[in-house]
Amino acid sequence: MPTLWGEEVSRRELMRRIGDLEQVAGVRLVTLSDGTERGVRVLEFRTGTGFAFDVLVDRAFDIGRCELRGRALGWQSGVGFAAPWYAEQGGLGWLRTWGGGLLTTCGLEHALFMAEDTAAHYHYPPKQTESFGLHGRVSNLPARLTGYGHRWDGDACVLYAEVEVRQAAVFGEHLVLRRRI
């Protein structure tokens, strides 16, 4: 049951007091528009309890800014949440676009420092080896947004978002990460 101004209220009573749920809580899709963040889609979650966070749709659905009653819960780097098209995959290039935040995805095919490994499992003779940069590619991949918003479960309001992140290459890996918040 939602709490409004310190009082538990039913869905019906809440909706009687407000014009739209967005007045107190919701999920909103916005696009960042300046510097290296320009073009990055973000889902802003506001729970109505003072807990708010941003989901970076174009950064593997990672969680960037996160706060409780205006106080930061996650560290953010001076890089900001750079758009995936600025990614530098080789070596330590990952650090040029890592914005920090509450949750950063690493891996799928590789995590930790740089490495080179066999590519025999791709069954493509011209490709003998695969090179990996710091933490792999996934953090710099945009997600395909499959749904977001709110739904009511009786008197409880549920905020949600769902995506698929696809990391694929011709004669290479084909990995799909499905995420739901």
PDB file of C-alpha atoms in Angstrom:
ATOM      1  CA  MET A   1       0.000   0.000   0.000  1.00  0.00           C
ATOM      2  CA  PRO A   2       1.476   3.423  -0.906  1.00  0.00           C
ATOM      3  CA  THR A   3       2.470   5.856   1.811  1.00  0.00           C
ATOM      4  CA  LEU A   4       1.653   9.484   1.078  1.00  0.00           C
ATOM      5  CA  TRP A   5       2.747  12.226   3.488  1.00  0.00           C
ATOM      6  CA  GLY A   6       3.355   9.619   6.194  1.00  0.00           C
ATOM      7  CA  GLU A   7      -0.055   7.975   5.795  1.00  0.00           C
ATOM      8  CA  GLU A   8      -0.783   4.615   4.160  1.00  0.00           C
ATOM      9  CA  VAL A   9      -3.405   5.056   1.460  1.00  0.00           C
ATOM     10  CA  SER A  10      -5.131   2.724  -0.982  1.00  0.00           C
ATOM     11  CA  ARG A  11      -4.608   3.025  -4.718  1.00  0.00           C
ATOM     12  CA  ARG A  12      -8.040   4.571  -5.022  1.00  0.00           C
ATOM     13  CA  GLU A  13      -7.336   7.158  -2.290  1.00  0.00           C
ATOM     14  CA  LEU A  14      -3.923   7.983  -3.775  1.00  0.00           C
ATOM     15  CA  MET A  15      -5.365   8.551  -7.247  1.00  0.00           C
ATOM     16  CA  ARG A  16      -8.119  10.707  -5.747  1.00  0.00           C
ATOM     17  CA  ARG A  17      -5.472  13.027  -4.268  1.00  0.00           C
ATOM     18  CA  ILE A  18      -3.151  13.349  -7.286  1.00  0.00           C
ATOM     19  CA  GLY A  19      -3.692  14.083 -10.968  1.00  0.00           C
ATOM     20  CA  ASP A  20      -1.195  11.537 -12.264  1.00  0.00           C
ATOM     21  CA  LEU A  21       1.095   8.934 -10.670  1.00  0.00           C
ATOM     22  CA  GLU A  22       4.111  10.824 -12.124  1.00  0.00           C
ATOM     23  CA  GLN A  23       3.405  13.485  -9.496  1.00  0.00           C
ATOM     24  CA  VAL A  24       4.797  11.164  -6.800  1.00  0.00           C
ATOM     25  CA  ALA A  25       6.527   8.229  -8.533  1.00  0.00           C
ATOM     26  CA  GLY A  26       7.216   6.692 -11.922  1.00  0.00           C
ATOM     27  CA  VAL A  27       9.626   5.708 -14.647  1.00  0.00           C
ATOM     28  CA  ARG A  28      10.486   8.290 -17.297  1.00  0.00           C
ATOM     29  CA  LEU A  29      12.590   7.833 -20.441  1.00  0.00           C
ATOM     30  CA  VAL A  30      14.892  10.798 -21.099  1.00  0.00           C
ATOM     31  CA  THR A  31      17.885  11.402 -23.357  1.00  0.00           C
ATOM     32  CA  LEU A  32      21.015  13.123 -22.111  1.00  0.00           C
ATOM     33  CA  SER A  33      22.034  15.984 -24.364  1.00  0.00           C
ATOM     34  CA  ASP A  34      25.452  17.411 -23.585  1.00  0.00           C
ATOM     35  CA  GLY A  35      29.101  16.469 -24.022  1.00  0.00           C
ATOM     36  CA  THR A  36      30.059  12.816 -24.323  1.00  0.00           C
ATOM     37  CA  GLU A  37      26.735  11.840 -22.701  1.00  0.00           C
ATOM     38  CA  ARG A  38      24.764  13.266 -25.649  1.00  0.00           C
ATOM     39  CA  GLY A  39      22.317  10.712 -27.003  1.00  0.00           C
ATOM     40  CA  VAL A  40      22.411   8.318 -24.038  1.00  0.00           C
ATOM     41  CA  ARG A  41      18.920   7.099 -23.108  1.00  0.00           C
ATOM     42  CA  VAL A  42      18.189   6.970 -19.392  1.00  0.00           C
ATOM     43  CA  LEU A  43      15.224   5.637 -17.438  1.00  0.00           C
ATOM     44  CA  GLU A  44      14.663   7.784 -14.363  1.00  0.00           C
ATOM     45  CA  PHE A  45      13.071   5.791 -11.534  1.00  0.00           C
ATOM     46  CA  ARG A  46      11.389   7.741  -8.717  1.00  0.00           C
ATOM     47  CA  THR A  47       9.809   5.536  -6.073  1.00  0.00           C
ATOM     48  CA  GLY A  48       8.005   8.202  -4.064  1.00  0.00           C
ATOM     49  CA  THR A  49       9.978   7.222  -0.947  1.00  0.00           C
ATOM     50  CA  GLY A  50      13.016   9.419  -1.577  1.00  0.00           C
ATOM     51  CA  PHE A  51      14.820   6.560  -3.368  1.00  0.00           C
ATOM     52  CA  ALA A  52      15.612   7.461  -6.981  1.00  0.00           C
ATOM     53  CA  PHE A  53      17.995   6.017  -9.560  1.00  0.00           C
ATOM     54  CA  ASP A  54      18.881   6.209 -13.252  1.00  0.00           C
ATOM     55  CA  VAL A  55      19.122   3.150 -15.491  1.00  0.00           C
ATOM     56  CA  LEU A  56      21.474   3.725 -18.422  1.00  0.00           C
ATOM     57  CA  VAL A  57      19.664   2.049 -21.321  1.00  0.00           C
ATOM     58  CA  ASP A  58      22.549   2.714 -23.710  1.00  0.00           C
ATOM     59  CA  ARG A  59      25.181   1.426 -21.282  1.00  0.00           C
ATOM     60  CA  ALA A  60      24.053  -2.237 -20.945  1.00  0.00           C
ATOM     61  CA  PHE A  61      21.199  -1.207 -18.596  1.00  0.00           C
ATOM     62  CA  ASP A  62      23.652  -0.335 -15.841  1.00  0.00           C
ATOM     63  CA  ILE A  63      22.553   1.758 -12.865  1.00  0.00           C
ATOM     64  CA  GLY A  64      24.204   5.176 -12.832  1.00  0.00           C
ATOM     65  CA  ARG A  65      23.087   7.894 -10.442  1.00  0.00           C
ATOM     66  CA  CYS A  66      21.402   6.516  -7.332  1.00  0.00           C
ATOM     67  CA  GLU A  67      20.273   8.460  -4.291  1.00  0.00           C
ATOM     68  CA  LEU A  68      18.205   8.258  -1.155  1.00  0.00           C
ATOM     69  CA  ARG A  69      16.593  11.511  -0.033  1.00  0.00           C
ATOM     70  CA  GLY A  70      19.074  13.496  -2.114  1.00  0.00           C
ATOM     71  CA  ARG A  71      22.170  11.672  -0.832  1.00  0.00           C
ATOM     72  CA  ALA A  72      24.338   9.779  -3.318  1.00  0.00           C
ATOM     73  CA  LEU A  73      24.596   6.000  -2.900  1.00  0.00           C
ATOM     74  CA  GLY A  74      27.025   5.356  -5.755  1.00  0.00           C
ATOM     75  CA  TRP A  75      30.352   6.824  -6.847  1.00  0.00           C
ATOM     76  CA  GLN A  76      30.494   8.644 -10.181  1.00  0.00           C
ATOM     77  CA  SER A  77      33.658   9.320 -12.181  1.00  0.00           C
ATOM     78  CA  GLY A  78      34.592  12.567 -13.899  1.00  0.00           C
ATOM     79  CA  VAL A  79      34.087  10.824 -17.258  1.00  0.00           C
ATOM     80  CA  GLY A  80      30.298  10.949 -16.916  1.00  0.00           C
ATOM     81  CA  PHE A  81      28.090   8.330 -18.538  1.00  0.00           C
ATOM     82  CA  ALA A  82      29.634   8.545 -21.999  1.00  0.00           C
ATOM     83  CA  ALA A  83      27.747   7.288 -25.036  1.00  0.00           C
ATOM     84  CA  PRO A  84      28.770   3.845 -26.315  1.00  0.00           C
ATOM     85  CA  TRP A  85      30.087   5.237 -29.601  1.00  0.00           C
ATOM     86  CA  TYR A  86      33.038   6.711 -27.655  1.00  0.00           C
ATOM     87  CA  ALA A  87      34.118   3.267 -26.441  1.00  0.00           C
ATOM     88  CA  GLU A  88      37.775   2.300 -26.740  1.00  0.00           C
ATOM     89  CA  GLN A  89      37.817  -1.495 -26.566  1.00  0.00           C
ATOM     90  CA  GLY A  90      41.559  -2.145 -26.514  1.00  0.00           C
ATOM     91  CA  GLY A  91      43.834  -2.157 -23.494  1.00  0.00           C
ATOM     92  CA  LEU A  92      42.668   0.124 -20.688  1.00  0.00           C
ATOM     93  CA  GLY A  93      40.415   2.141 -23.043  1.00  0.00           C
ATOM     94  CA  TRP A  94      37.375   1.030 -21.007  1.00  0.00           C
ATOM     95  CA  LEU A  95      38.411   3.568 -18.360  1.00  0.00           C
ATOM     96  CA  ARG A  96      37.775   6.440 -20.819  1.00  0.00           C
ATOM     97  CA  THR A  97      34.013   5.819 -20.798  1.00  0.00           C
ATOM     98  CA  TRP A  98      33.370   4.298 -17.373  1.00  0.00           C
ATOM     99  CA  GLY A  99      31.117   6.638 -15.433  1.00  0.00           C
ATOM    100  CA  GLY A 100      30.935   4.628 -12.233  1.00  0.00           C
ATOM    101  CA  GLY A 101      27.472   4.531 -10.686  1.00  0.00           C
ATOM    102  CA  LEU A 102      25.800   1.922  -8.541  1.00  0.00           C
ATOM    103  CA  LEU A 103      26.114  -1.027 -10.966  1.00  0.00           C
ATOM    104  CA  THR A 104      28.474  -1.579 -13.902  1.00  0.00           C
ATOM    105  CA  THR A 105      28.360  -4.703 -16.034  1.00  0.00           C
ATOM    106  CA  CYS A 106      31.643  -6.369 -16.929  1.00  0.00           C
ATOM    107  CA  GLY A 107      32.304  -9.451 -18.935  1.00  0.00           C
ATOM    108  CA  LEU A 108      29.972 -11.767 -20.746  1.00  0.00           C
ATOM    109  CA  GLU A 109      33.026 -13.039 -22.631  1.00  0.00           C
ATOM    110  CA  HIS A 110      35.832 -11.548 -20.511  1.00  0.00           C
ATOM    111  CA  ALA A 111      36.428  -9.685 -17.233  1.00  0.00           C
ATOM    112  CA  LEU A 112      39.471  -8.174 -15.554  1.00  0.00           C
ATOM    113  CA  PHE A 113      42.619  -7.108 -17.416  1.00  0.00           C
ATOM    114  CA  MET A 114      43.599  -7.441 -21.051  1.00  0.00           C
ATOM    115  CA  ALA A 115      44.105 -10.891 -22.536  1.00  0.00           C
ATOM    116  CA  GLU A 116      44.411 -12.865 -25.745  1.00  0.00           C
ATOM    117  CA  ASP A 117      42.874 -16.300 -26.176  1.00  0.00           C
ATOM    118  CA  THR A 118      42.194 -18.864 -28.850  1.00  0.00           C
ATOM    119  CA  ALA A 119      39.298 -18.280 -31.243  1.00  0.00           C
ATOM    120  CA  ALA A 120      39.136 -21.923 -32.362  1.00  0.00           C
ATOM    121  CA  HIS A 121      35.587 -22.316 -30.996  1.00  0.00           C
ATOM    122  CA  TYR A 122      34.354 -19.861 -33.669  1.00  0.00           C
ATOM    123  CA  HIS A 123      35.314 -22.393 -36.388  1.00  0.00           C
ATOM    124  CA  TYR A 124      36.554 -19.628 -38.675  1.00  0.00           C
ATOM    125  CA  PRO A 125      40.155 -20.387 -39.716  1.00  0.00           C
ATOM    126  CA  PRO A 126      41.238 -16.793 -40.558  1.00  0.00           C
ATOM    127  CA  LYS A 127      40.524 -15.821 -36.942  1.00  0.00           C
ATOM    128  CA  GLN A 128      43.112 -17.633 -34.836  1.00  0.00           C
ATOM    129  CA  THR A 129      42.936 -15.528 -31.665  1.00  0.00           C
ATOM    130  CA  GLU A 130      40.635 -13.089 -29.891  1.00  0.00           C
ATOM    131  CA  SER A 131      41.937 -10.024 -28.006  1.00  0.00           C
ATOM    132  CA  PHE A 132      40.119  -8.651 -24.982  1.00  0.00           C
ATOM    133  CA  GLY A 133      40.365  -5.224 -23.404  1.00  0.00           C
ATOM    134  CA  LEU A 134      39.645  -4.417 -19.769  1.00  0.00           C
ATOM    135  CA  HIS A 135      36.298  -5.913 -18.634  1.00  0.00           C
ATOM    136  CA  GLY A 136      35.047  -6.851 -22.096  1.00  0.00           C
ATOM    137  CA  ARG A 137      32.610  -5.064 -24.408  1.00  0.00           C
ATOM    138  CA  VAL A 138      29.187  -5.342 -22.780  1.00  0.00           C
ATOM    139  CA  SER A 139      29.282  -2.180 -20.652  1.00  0.00           C
ATOM    140  CA  ASN A 140      29.507  -0.105 -23.830  1.00  0.00           C
ATOM    141  CA  LEU A 141      26.581  -1.745 -25.626  1.00  0.00           C
ATOM    142  CA  PRO A 142      23.150  -0.145 -25.950  1.00  0.00           C
ATOM    143  CA  ALA A 143      20.169  -2.223 -24.864  1.00  0.00           C
ATOM    144  CA  ARG A 144      16.945  -2.832 -26.778  1.00  0.00           C
ATOM    145  CA  LEU A 145      14.197  -1.505 -24.536  1.00  0.00           C
ATOM    146  CA  THR A 146      11.338  -4.034 -24.445  1.00  0.00           C
ATOM    147  CA  GLY A 147       9.140  -2.329 -21.842  1.00  0.00           C
ATOM    148  CA  TYR A 148       8.965   0.078 -18.934  1.00  0.00           C
ATOM    149  CA  GLY A 149       6.452   1.863 -16.743  1.00  0.00           C
ATOM    150  CA  HIS A 150       4.281   0.967 -13.789  1.00  0.00           C
ATOM    151  CA  ARG A 151       1.579  -1.559 -13.017  1.00  0.00           C
ATOM    152  CA  TRP A 152      -0.712  -1.999 -10.060  1.00  0.00           C
ATOM    153  CA  ASP A 153      -0.818  -5.203  -8.074  1.00  0.00           C
ATOM    154  CA  GLY A 154      -3.819  -4.541  -5.847  1.00  0.00           C
ATOM    155  CA  ASP A 155      -2.868  -1.470  -3.834  1.00  0.00           C
ATOM    156  CA  ALA A 156       0.867  -1.874  -4.534  1.00  0.00           C
ATOM    157  CA  CYS A 157       2.436   0.030  -7.411  1.00  0.00           C
ATOM    158  CA  VAL A 158       5.273  -1.765  -9.196  1.00  0.00           C
ATOM    159  CA  LEU A 159       7.788   0.205 -11.277  1.00  0.00           C
ATOM    160  CA  TYR A 160       9.577  -1.875 -13.923  1.00  0.00           C
ATOM    161  CA  ALA A 161      11.815  -1.877 -16.987  1.00  0.00           C
ATOM    162  CA  GLU A 162      13.023  -4.693 -19.252  1.00  0.00           C
ATOM    163  CA  VAL A 163      15.695  -4.915 -21.957  1.00  0.00           C
ATOM    164  CA  GLU A 164      17.872  -7.185 -24.044  1.00  0.00           C
ATOM    165  CA  VAL A 165      21.565  -6.467 -24.527  1.00  0.00           C
ATOM    166  CA  ARG A 166      23.073  -8.298 -27.505  1.00  0.00           C
ATOM    167  CA  GLN A 167      26.809  -8.816 -27.954  1.00  0.00           C
ATOM    168  CA  ALA A 168      27.416 -10.441 -31.304  1.00  0.00           C
ATOM    169  CA  ALA A 169      29.904 -10.647 -34.154  1.00  0.00           C
ATOM    170  CA  VAL A 170      29.962 -12.415 -37.482  1.00  0.00           C
ATOM    171  CA  PHE A 171      32.234 -15.451 -36.988  1.00  0.00           C
ATOM    172  CA  GLY A 172      32.257 -14.629 -33.275  1.00  0.00           C
ATOM    173  CA  GLU A 173      30.163 -14.724 -30.134  1.00  0.00           C
ATOM    174  CA  HIS A 174      26.394 -14.271 -30.026  1.00  0.00           C
ATOM    175  CA  LEU A 175      25.399 -13.512 -26.451  1.00  0.00           C
ATOM    176  CA  VAL A 176      22.125 -12.079 -25.163  1.00  0.00           C
ATOM    177  CA  LEU A 177      21.690 -10.616 -21.689  1.00  0.00           C
ATOM    178  CA  ARG A 178      18.104 -10.094 -20.567  1.00  0.00           C
ATOM    179  CA  ARG A 179      17.574  -7.692 -17.685  1.00  0.00           C
ATOM    180  CA  ARG A 180      14.584  -6.664 -15.614  1.00  0.00           C
ATOM    181  CA  ILE A 181      14.364  -4.063 -12.881  1.00  0.00           C
TER     182      ILE A 181
END
